[in-house]
mmCIF file of C-alpha atoms in Angstrom:
data_model
loop_
_atom_site.group_PDB
_atom_site.id
_atom_site.type_symbol
_atom_site.label_atom_id
_atom_site.label_comp_id
_atom_site.label_asym_id
_atom_site.label_seq_id
_atom_site.Cartn_x
_atom_site.Cartn_y
_atom_site.Cartn_z
ATOM 1 C CA MET A 76 -24.033 -32.363 -39.483
ATOM 2 C CA LYS A 77 -21.892 -35.771 -39.607
ATOM 3 C CA HIS A 78 -18.764 -33.958 -41.019
ATOM 4 C CA LEU A 79 -18.970 -31.330 -37.860
ATOM 5 C CA PHE A 80 -19.700 -33.610 -35.621
ATOM 6 C CA ASP A 81 -16.340 -35.416 -36.990
ATOM 7 C CA GLN A 82 -14.848 -32.847 -37.150
ATOM 8 C CA ALA A 83 -15.130 -32.357 -33.586
ATOM 9 C CA ARG A 84 -14.175 -35.687 -32.183
ATOM 10 C CA ARG A 85 -11.094 -35.430 -34.288
ATOM 11 C CA ARG A 86 -10.386 -32.266 -32.183
ATOM 12 C CA ALA A 87 -11.295 -34.287 -29.041
ATOM 13 C CA VAL A 88 -8.834 -37.343 -29.894
ATOM 14 C CA ASN A 89 -6.290 -34.596 -30.559
ATOM 15 C CA LEU A 90 -6.885 -32.329 -27.446
ATOM 16 C CA SER A 91 -6.058 -35.852 -25.355
ATOM 17 C CA GLN A 92 -3.534 -36.759 -27.326
ATOM 18 C CA THR A 93 -1.868 -33.624 -25.838
ATOM 19 C CA VAL A 94 -2.662 -34.593 -22.558
ATOM 20 C CA TRP A 95 -1.753 -38.298 -22.984
ATOM 21 C CA SER A 96 0.741 -38.170 -25.367
ATOM 22 C CA PRO A 97 2.697 -34.477 -24.623
ATOM 23 C CA THR A 98 5.483 -32.762 -25.879
ATOM 24 C CA ALA A 99 7.472 -29.820 -24.585
ATOM 25 C CA THR A 100 5.337 -27.452 -26.490
ATOM 26 C CA THR A 101 2.015 -29.511 -25.829
ATOM 27 C CA LEU A 102 2.575 -28.963 -21.857
ATOM 28 C CA ARG A 103 3.898 -25.368 -22.429
ATOM 29 C CA ARG A 104 0.512 -24.576 -24.132
ATOM 30 C CA TRP A 105 -1.683 -26.621 -21.699
ATOM 31 C CA ALA A 106 0.325 -24.243 -19.100
ATOM 32 C CA LEU A 107 -0.295 -21.149 -21.056
ATOM 33 C CA ALA A 108 -4.587 -22.442 -20.622
ATOM 34 C CA ALA A 109 -3.924 -22.945 -17.087
ATOM 35 C CA VAL A 110 -2.714 -18.970 -16.785
ATOM 36 C CA ILE A 111 -5.591 -17.579 -18.782
ATOM 37 C CA ALA A 112 -8.451 -19.890 -16.775
ATOM 38 C CA ASN A 113 -6.675 -18.461 -13.902
ATOM 39 C CA VAL A 114 -6.695 -14.978 -14.594
ATOM 40 C CA GLY A 115 -10.306 -15.679 -16.609
ATOM 41 C CA ILE A 116 -11.784 -16.259 -13.092
ATOM 42 C CA THR A 117 -10.557 -13.828 -10.749
ATOM 43 C CA VAL A 118 -11.491 -11.314 -13.403
ATOM 44 C CA THR A 119 -14.796 -13.200 -13.530
ATOM 45 C CA GLY A 120 -14.971 -13.166 -9.595
ATOM 46 C CA VAL A 121 -14.925 -9.485 -9.879
ATOM 47 C CA ALA A 122 -18.370 -9.703 -12.401
ATOM 48 C CA VAL A 123 -19.691 -11.122 -9.252
ATOM 49 C CA ARG A 124 -18.918 -8.405 -6.699
ATOM 50 C CA VAL A 125 -19.586 -5.358 -8.779
ATOM 51 C CA THR A 126 -23.120 -7.062 -9.641
ATOM 52 C CA GLN A 127 -23.647 -7.470 -6.182
ATOM 53 C CA SER A 128 -24.306 -11.253 -6.736
ATOM 54 C CA GLY A 129 -21.742 -12.353 -4.194
ATOM 55 C CA LEU A 130 -24.265 -14.243 -1.878
ATOM 56 C CA GLY A 131 -26.733 -14.681 -5.287
ATOM 57 C CA CYS A 132 -26.022 -18.138 -3.891
ATOM 58 C CA PRO A 133 -26.373 -17.981 -0.168
ATOM 59 C CA THR A 134 -24.877 -21.134 0.319
ATOM 60 C CA TRP A 135 -21.748 -23.972 0.107
ATOM 61 C CA PRO A 136 -21.429 -26.225 -1.853
ATOM 62 C CA LYS A 137 -24.759 -25.926 -2.632
ATOM 63 C CA CYS A 138 -26.733 -22.989 -3.798
ATOM 64 C CA THR A 139 -29.626 -22.504 -1.654
ATOM 65 C CA PRO A 140 -30.220 -24.603 1.189
ATOM 66 C CA ASP A 141 -32.674 -27.096 -0.011
ATOM 67 C CA SER A 142 -30.523 -27.418 -3.902
ATOM 68 C CA LEU A 143 -27.329 -27.903 -5.496
ATOM 69 C CA LEU A 144 -28.258 -25.930 -8.141
ATOM 70 C CA PRO A 145 -29.991 -22.094 -8.928
ATOM 71 C CA THR A 146 -33.744 -22.817 -7.813
ATOM 72 C CA ALA A 147 -36.549 -19.832 -7.519
ATOM 73 C CA HIS A 148 -35.835 -18.096 -3.978
ATOM 74 C CA GLN A 149 -38.026 -15.052 -3.041
ATOM 75 C CA GLU A 150 -35.436 -13.038 -1.914
ATOM 76 C CA ILE A 151 -32.819 -13.477 -4.513
ATOM 77 C CA SER A 152 -32.712 -11.763 -8.085
ATOM 78 C CA PRO A 153 -32.343 -15.027 -10.549
ATOM 79 C CA ILE A 154 -29.999 -12.648 -12.705
ATOM 80 C CA ASN A 155 -27.596 -12.417 -9.381
ATOM 81 C CA MET A 156 -28.340 -16.316 -8.789
ATOM 82 C CA ALA A 157 -27.144 -16.904 -12.111
ATOM 83 C CA ILE A 158 -24.011 -14.867 -11.957
ATOM 84 C CA GLU A 159 -23.111 -16.653 -8.938
ATOM 85 C CA PHE A 160 -23.615 -19.952 -9.697
ATOM 86 C CA GLY A 161 -22.160 -19.090 -13.492
ATOM 87 C CA ASN A 162 -18.324 -18.417 -11.440
ATOM 88 C CA ARG A 163 -18.756 -21.499 -9.433
ATOM 89 C CA LEU A 164 -18.792 -23.263 -12.612
ATOM 90 C CA LEU A 165 -15.968 -21.712 -14.330
ATOM 91 C CA GLY A 166 -13.910 -22.621 -10.943
ATOM 92 C CA PHE A 167 -14.163 -26.447 -12.463
ATOM 93 C CA VAL A 168 -13.178 -25.419 -16.274
ATOM 94 C CA VAL A 169 -10.225 -23.976 -14.407
ATOM 95 C CA LEU A 170 -9.666 -27.113 -12.054
ATOM 96 C CA ALA A 171 -9.861 -29.230 -15.197
ATOM 97 C CA VAL A 172 -7.303 -27.235 -17.374
ATOM 98 C CA GLY A 173 -5.044 -27.894 -13.942
ATOM 99 C CA LEU A 174 -5.660 -31.776 -14.246
ATOM 100 C CA ALA A 175 -4.903 -31.763 -18.064
ATOM 101 C CA CYS A 176 -1.423 -29.872 -16.878
ATOM 102 C CA LEU A 177 -0.485 -32.627 -14.324
ATOM 103 C CA VAL A 178 -1.538 -35.453 -15.944
ATOM 104 C CA ALA A 179 0.590 -34.314 -18.905
ATOM 105 C CA ALA A 180 3.732 -32.919 -16.425
ATOM 106 C CA MET A 181 2.853 -36.558 -15.600
ATOM 107 C CA ARG A 182 3.106 -38.404 -18.877
ATOM 108 C CA LEU A 183 6.082 -36.135 -20.509
ATOM 109 C CA LEU A 184 8.785 -38.581 -21.649
ATOM 110 C CA PRO A 185 11.469 -38.219 -19.726
ATOM 111 C CA ARG A 186 9.654 -36.911 -16.573
ATOM 112 C CA ARG A 187 10.995 -33.887 -15.191
ATOM 113 C CA ARG A 188 10.267 -33.880 -11.409
ATOM 114 C CA ALA A 189 10.117 -30.153 -10.972
ATOM 115 C CA LEU A 190 7.095 -30.056 -13.454
ATOM 116 C CA VAL A 191 5.346 -32.551 -12.217
ATOM 117 C CA ARG A 192 5.726 -30.787 -8.723
ATOM 118 C CA LEU A 193 4.438 -27.409 -10.240
ATOM 119 C CA ALA A 194 1.621 -28.751 -11.674
ATOM 120 C CA TRP A 195 0.699 -30.559 -8.884
ATOM 121 C CA LEU A 196 0.429 -27.089 -7.726
ATOM 122 C CA GLN A 197 -2.940 -26.635 -9.626
ATOM 123 C CA PRO A 198 -5.420 -28.820 -9.002
ATOM 124 C CA ILE A 199 -4.288 -28.430 -5.149
ATOM 125 C CA GLY A 200 -4.610 -25.037 -5.085
ATOM 126 C CA VAL A 201 -8.077 -24.928 -6.998
ATOM 127 C CA ALA A 202 -9.428 -27.099 -4.624
ATOM 128 C CA ALA A 203 -8.278 -24.830 -1.605
ATOM 129 C CA GLN A 204 -9.502 -22.239 -3.813
ATOM 130 C CA GLY A 205 -12.695 -23.761 -3.901
ATOM 131 C CA LEU A 206 -13.026 -24.290 -0.235
ATOM 132 C CA TRP A 207 -12.062 -20.798 0.657
ATOM 133 C CA GLY A 208 -15.036 -19.703 -1.677
ATOM 134 C CA GLY A 209 -17.260 -21.571 0.764
ATOM 135 C CA LEU A 210 -15.769 -19.686 3.627
ATOM 136 C CA VAL A 211 -16.564 -16.562 1.668
ATOM 137 C CA VAL A 212 -20.233 -17.403 1.564
ATOM 138 C CA ARG A 213 -20.020 -18.440 4.947
ATOM 139 C CA SER A 214 -18.676 -15.316 6.110
ATOM 140 C CA ALA A 215 -21.388 -13.242 4.084
ATOM 141 C CA LEU A 216 -18.006 -11.850 2.421
ATOM 142 C CA ASN A 217 -15.954 -10.415 5.342
ATOM 143 C CA PRO A 218 -13.349 -8.019 3.331
ATOM 144 C CA VAL A 219 -10.475 -10.362 4.876
ATOM 145 C CA THR A 220 -12.019 -13.505 3.154
ATOM 146 C CA VAL A 221 -12.862 -11.912 -0.146
ATOM 147 C CA SER A 222 -9.248 -10.631 -0.288
ATOM 148 C CA VAL A 223 -7.369 -13.686 0.924
ATOM 149 C CA HIS A 224 -9.559 -15.619 -2.228
ATOM 150 C CA PHE A 225 -8.076 -13.018 -4.665
ATOM 151 C CA LEU A 226 -4.567 -13.575 -3.007
ATOM 152 C CA ILE A 227 -4.934 -17.226 -3.362
ATOM 153 C CA SER A 228 -5.524 -16.718 -6.978
ATOM 154 C CA ILE A 229 -2.269 -14.322 -7.255
ATOM 155 C CA GLY A 230 -0.167 -17.254 -6.017
ATOM 156 C CA LEU A 231 -1.911 -19.583 -8.869
ATOM 157 C CA ILE A 232 -1.173 -17.740 -11.722
ATOM 158 C CA ALA A 233 2.315 -17.762 -10.719
ATOM 159 C CA ALA A 234 2.337 -21.416 -10.095
ATOM 160 C CA CYS A 235 0.977 -21.579 -13.742
ATOM 161 C CA LEU A 236 3.597 -19.227 -15.098
ATOM 162 C CA ALA A 237 6.342 -20.713 -13.428
ATOM 163 C CA LEU A 238 5.219 -24.430 -15.296
ATOM 164 C CA TYR A 239 4.827 -22.014 -18.110
ATOM 165 C CA ALA A 240 8.572 -20.783 -17.812
ATOM 166 C CA ARG A 241 10.366 -24.094 -16.681
ATOM 167 C CA SER A 242 8.806 -25.948 -19.743
ATOM 168 C CA GLN A 243 10.643 -24.224 -21.766
ATOM 169 C CA GLU A 244 13.815 -24.524 -20.372
ATOM 170 C CA GLY A 245 16.299 -27.521 -19.616
ATOM 171 C CA ASP A 246 16.648 -28.856 -15.750
ATOM 172 C CA ALA A 247 20.737 -27.726 -15.448
ATOM 173 C CA ALA A 248 21.061 -24.974 -12.251
ATOM 174 C CA PRO A 249 19.823 -21.517 -12.622
ATOM 175 C CA GLU A 250 22.810 -19.564 -14.084
ATOM 176 C CA ARG A 251 21.958 -15.493 -13.872
ATOM 177 C CA LEU A 252 21.799 -13.763 -17.229
ATOM 178 C CA VAL A 253 22.782 -10.092 -15.869
ATOM 179 C CA HIS A 254 24.959 -8.918 -12.987
ATOM 180 C CA ARG A 255 23.939 -10.070 -9.567
ATOM 181 C CA ASP A 256 22.800 -6.512 -7.985
ATOM 182 C CA ILE A 257 19.987 -6.368 -11.483
ATOM 183 C CA ARG A 258 19.105 -10.012 -10.373
ATOM 184 C CA THR A 259 18.223 -8.868 -6.564
ATOM 185 C CA LEU A 260 16.832 -5.478 -7.792
ATOM 186 C CA GLY A 261 14.288 -7.723 -9.508
ATOM 187 C CA HIS A 262 13.736 -9.868 -6.595
ATOM 188 C CA ALA A 263 12.890 -6.275 -4.575
ATOM 189 C CA LEU A 264 10.453 -5.726 -7.706
ATOM 190 C CA ILE A 265 8.431 -8.763 -7.238
ATOM 191 C CA ALA A 266 8.375 -7.852 -3.617
ATOM 192 C CA ALA A 267 7.406 -4.704 -4.038
ATOM 193 C CA VAL A 268 4.400 -5.594 -6.732
ATOM 194 C CA ALA A 269 3.241 -8.396 -3.733
ATOM 195 C CA VAL A 270 2.846 -5.612 -1.085
ATOM 196 C CA LEU A 271 0.855 -3.112 -3.649
ATOM 197 C CA LEU A 272 -1.488 -6.183 -4.282
ATOM 198 C CA VAL A 273 -2.161 -6.508 -0.626
ATOM 199 C CA ALA A 274 -2.875 -2.752 -0.525
ATOM 200 C CA GLY A 275 -5.080 -3.090 -3.686
ATOM 201 C CA VAL A 276 -7.156 -5.703 -1.946
ATOM 202 C CA VAL A 277 -7.390 -3.106 1.595
ATOM 203 C CA VAL A 278 -8.551 -0.657 -0.813
ATOM 204 C CA THR A 279 -10.782 -2.727 -2.507
ATOM 205 C CA GLY A 280 -12.435 -4.351 1.099
ATOM 206 C CA THR A 281 -12.434 -0.554 2.109
ATOM 207 C CA GLY A 282 -14.474 1.056 -1.133
ATOM 208 C CA PRO A 283 -17.697 0.680 -2.594
ATOM 209 C CA HIS A 284 -18.752 -2.671 -4.826
ATOM 210 C CA SER A 285 -19.066 -5.272 -1.743
ATOM 211 C CA GLY A 286 -20.773 -7.909 -3.554
ATOM 212 C CA ASP A 287 -23.923 -7.297 -1.099
ATOM 213 C CA GLU A 288 -25.620 -4.947 0.856
ATOM 214 C CA ILE A 289 -25.111 -6.879 3.728
ATOM 215 C CA ALA A 290 -21.291 -7.405 3.562
ATOM 216 C CA SER A 291 -19.285 -5.564 6.423
ATOM 217 C CA ARG A 292 -16.345 -3.511 4.879
ATOM 218 C CA PHE A 293 -12.967 -2.825 6.422
ATOM 219 C CA ALA A 294 -12.776 0.176 8.856
ATOM 220 C CA PHE A 295 -10.019 2.355 7.187
ATOM 221 C CA ASP A 296 -10.672 5.956 5.788
ATOM 222 C CA ILE A 297 -10.756 5.459 2.249
ATOM 223 C CA GLU A 298 -8.997 8.582 1.081
ATOM 224 C CA THR A 299 -5.648 6.987 3.262
ATOM 225 C CA VAL A 300 -5.644 3.677 2.226
ATOM 226 C CA VAL A 301 -5.939 5.113 -1.607
ATOM 227 C CA ARG A 302 -3.081 7.610 -0.895
ATOM 228 C CA ILE A 303 -1.268 4.475 0.507
ATOM 229 C CA HIS A 304 -2.057 2.274 -2.725
ATOM 230 C CA ALA A 305 -0.454 5.075 -4.801
ATOM 231 C CA ASP A 306 2.768 5.522 -2.988
ATOM 232 C CA ILE A 307 3.405 2.296 -3.808
ATOM 233 C CA VAL A 308 2.615 2.504 -7.091
ATOM 234 C CA PHE A 309 5.318 4.909 -7.470
ATOM 235 C CA VAL A 310 7.742 2.934 -5.515
ATOM 236 C CA VAL A 311 6.890 -0.514 -8.495
ATOM 237 C CA VAL A 312 7.401 2.006 -11.212
ATOM 238 C CA GLY A 313 10.703 4.045 -9.840
ATOM 239 C CA LEU A 314 12.094 -0.031 -9.417
ATOM 240 C CA THR A 315 11.090 -0.747 -12.831
ATOM 241 C CA PHE A 316 12.023 2.160 -14.730
ATOM 242 C CA ALA A 317 15.633 1.687 -12.450
ATOM 243 C CA LEU A 318 15.669 -2.209 -13.607
ATOM 244 C CA LEU A 319 14.738 -1.039 -17.286
ATOM 245 C CA PHE A 320 17.404 1.073 -17.466
ATOM 246 C CA ALA A 321 20.004 -1.007 -15.307
ATOM 247 C CA LEU A 322 19.370 -3.900 -18.427
ATOM 248 C CA HIS A 323 20.005 -1.424 -21.146
ATOM 249 C CA VAL A 324 23.189 0.151 -19.591
ATOM 250 C CA THR A 325 24.421 -3.694 -18.791
ATOM 251 C CA ASP A 326 23.683 -4.663 -22.621
ATOM 252 C CA ALA A 327 21.371 -7.413 -21.194
ATOM 253 C CA PRO A 328 19.961 -9.767 -23.229
ATOM 254 C CA GLY A 329 17.322 -8.220 -25.346
ATOM 255 C CA HIS A 330 14.210 -10.727 -23.859
ATOM 256 C CA ALA A 331 15.047 -9.415 -20.844
ATOM 257 C CA ARG A 332 14.507 -5.661 -21.857
ATOM 258 C CA ARG A 333 11.896 -6.154 -23.653
ATOM 259 C CA ALA A 334 9.609 -8.275 -20.397
ATOM 260 C CA ALA A 335 10.959 -5.184 -18.224
ATOM 261 C CA LEU A 336 9.996 -2.512 -20.711
ATOM 262 C CA THR A 337 6.307 -4.488 -21.563
ATOM 263 C CA LEU A 338 6.056 -4.498 -17.319
ATOM 264 C CA LEU A 339 6.293 -0.636 -17.801
ATOM 265 C CA VAL A 340 3.631 0.086 -19.808
ATOM 266 C CA VAL A 341 1.373 -2.033 -18.330
ATOM 267 C CA GLU A 342 2.189 -0.424 -15.333
ATOM 268 C CA LEU A 343 1.772 2.953 -16.723
ATOM 269 C CA ALA A 344 -1.472 1.534 -18.210
ATOM 270 C CA GLN A 345 -2.786 0.218 -14.906
ATOM 271 C CA GLY A 346 -1.813 3.256 -13.348
ATOM 272 C CA VAL A 347 -3.886 5.684 -15.918
ATOM 273 C CA ILE A 348 -7.257 3.599 -15.340
ATOM 274 C CA GLY A 349 -6.181 3.670 -11.258
ATOM 275 C CA TYR A 350 -6.455 7.340 -11.242
ATOM 276 C CA VAL A 351 -9.850 7.217 -13.858
ATOM 277 C CA GLN A 352 -12.031 5.276 -11.674
ATOM 278 C CA TYR A 353 -11.164 7.260 -8.434
ATOM 279 C CA PHE A 354 -12.315 10.437 -10.210
ATOM 280 C CA LEU A 355 -14.892 8.922 -11.569
ATOM 281 C CA ALA A 356 -15.940 7.483 -8.533
ATOM 282 C CA VAL A 357 -15.357 3.950 -9.105
ATOM 283 C CA PRO A 358 -17.620 2.401 -12.145
ATOM 284 C CA ALA A 359 -17.873 -1.121 -12.648
ATOM 285 C CA VAL A 360 -16.255 -1.426 -15.852
ATOM 286 C CA LEU A 361 -13.440 0.166 -14.659
ATOM 287 C CA VAL A 362 -13.158 -1.940 -11.249
ATOM 288 C CA GLY A 363 -13.070 -4.852 -13.555
ATOM 289 C CA MET A 364 -10.275 -3.986 -16.023
ATOM 290 C CA HIS A 365 -8.244 -2.500 -12.918
ATOM 291 C CA VAL A 366 -8.148 -6.044 -11.587
ATOM 292 C CA LEU A 367 -7.451 -7.731 -14.907
ATOM 293 C CA GLY A 368 -4.246 -4.885 -14.889
ATOM 294 C CA SER A 369 -3.054 -5.969 -11.658
ATOM 295 C CA THR A 370 -2.838 -9.373 -12.962
ATOM 296 C CA LEU A 371 -1.171 -8.185 -15.499
ATOM 297 C CA VAL A 372 1.579 -6.270 -13.663
ATOM 298 C CA TRP A 373 1.790 -9.570 -11.571
ATOM 299 C CA ILE A 374 2.668 -11.831 -14.792
ATOM 300 C CA CYS A 375 4.853 -9.134 -16.454
ATOM 301 C CA THR A 376 7.012 -8.821 -13.229
ATOM 302 C CA LEU A 377 7.539 -12.458 -12.551
ATOM 303 C CA ARG A 378 8.106 -12.762 -16.825
ATOM 304 C CA VAL A 379 11.148 -10.247 -16.421
ATOM 305 C CA VAL A 380 12.708 -12.349 -13.162
ATOM 306 C CA PHE A 381 12.452 -15.104 -15.454
ATOM 307 C CA ALA A 382 13.864 -13.483 -18.319
ATOM 308 C CA MET A 383 17.517 -12.696 -16.078
ATOM 309 C CA ARG A 384 18.147 -16.307 -15.354
ATOM 310 C CA THR A 385 18.527 -19.425 -17.669
ATOM 311 C CA ARG A 386 18.520 -23.096 -16.702
ATOM 312 C CA GLY A 387 20.184 -24.346 -19.905
ATOM 313 C CA PRO A 388 17.654 -25.079 -23.482
ATOM 314 C CA LEU A 389 16.017 -28.530 -23.308
ATOM 315 C CA ASP A 390 17.273 -31.375 -24.511
ATOM 316 C CA ALA A 391 17.511 -32.019 -28.914
ATOM 317 C CA PRO A 392 14.755 -34.936 -29.803
ATOM 318 C CA ALA A 393 17.173 -37.505 -30.594
ATOM 319 C CA ALA A 394 18.751 -36.731 -26.984
ATOM 320 C CA ARG A 395 15.542 -37.271 -25.602
ATOM 321 C CA GLN A 396 14.899 -40.694 -27.927
ATOM 322 C CA ASP A 397 18.351 -41.955 -26.570
ATOM 323 C CA ARG A 398 17.691 -41.661 -22.976
ATOM 324 C CA LEU A 399 14.196 -43.171 -23.579
ATOM 325 C CA ASP A 400 15.663 -46.029 -25.525
ATOM 326 C CA SER A 401 18.144 -46.522 -22.657
ATOM 327 C CA VAL A 402 15.349 -46.570 -20.018
ATOM 328 C CA THR A 403 13.455 -49.182 -21.736
ATOM 329 C CA ALA A 404 16.250 -51.526 -22.603
#
């Protein structure tokens, strides 16, 4: 037992050192942890919805009108309450990871303002997400508030991924690694995927799995919004194929071509899940997989665009030490 305690203590000390005395590598790992945490809470949010637990805690910030913690309530299933409260607790995990990124970015030497600004977006975004979550509950899961709740998570994932990408490169002015028109095509792809995500939340807000039987739905025809969503999918896949083709024929850097190929594979897998869930009447498990797939499509899209430019390499360790010596002299 003492051996296990000592081992846990050493790991805790080592973990704290990655925050208080960070390196570019450890900061990058925290940024990756933030990406994973935000994707994770997005997917668990779907679990809340498909289990009809959206109002398992019917008030906010308290779980019930008279208690911050879950307590027995004759009108609410204990399981639904536990699922909703558990998802709220996960928000503190995401906040803790975001704060770790911020402290690490501020403690990194030499300090890089771009990384600090990106790191600030995480605790601010998580706080905004928490407040918006309260509005979701108070609006009885209005589909507009639920949709924005998801889109805020998408924005947070983008901020985390930007921190991850920037922590691997220098601070020089961005330099294109591909032709200007290919870079423009990449930006058009980001816009198309963003529209696709918005269309996806409209479909979600129109279809089943509202999160609670009293929740309202968008007054759209489900067949129409699904068809529009599918049409945008074809546009996104077409743009991705065009981008992949352009990268190959212009002999673009290998990592950019691999990123585009990965994106296409993820999109095709996501399309298969979407069609299967539609024809199987939207089973709950596939809803979760589809939301996970949507976050992966977003991440892979941003990754492709980051791969098509560079800001130069990080300073060599000796150069960093020389700069530190000049600052402290």
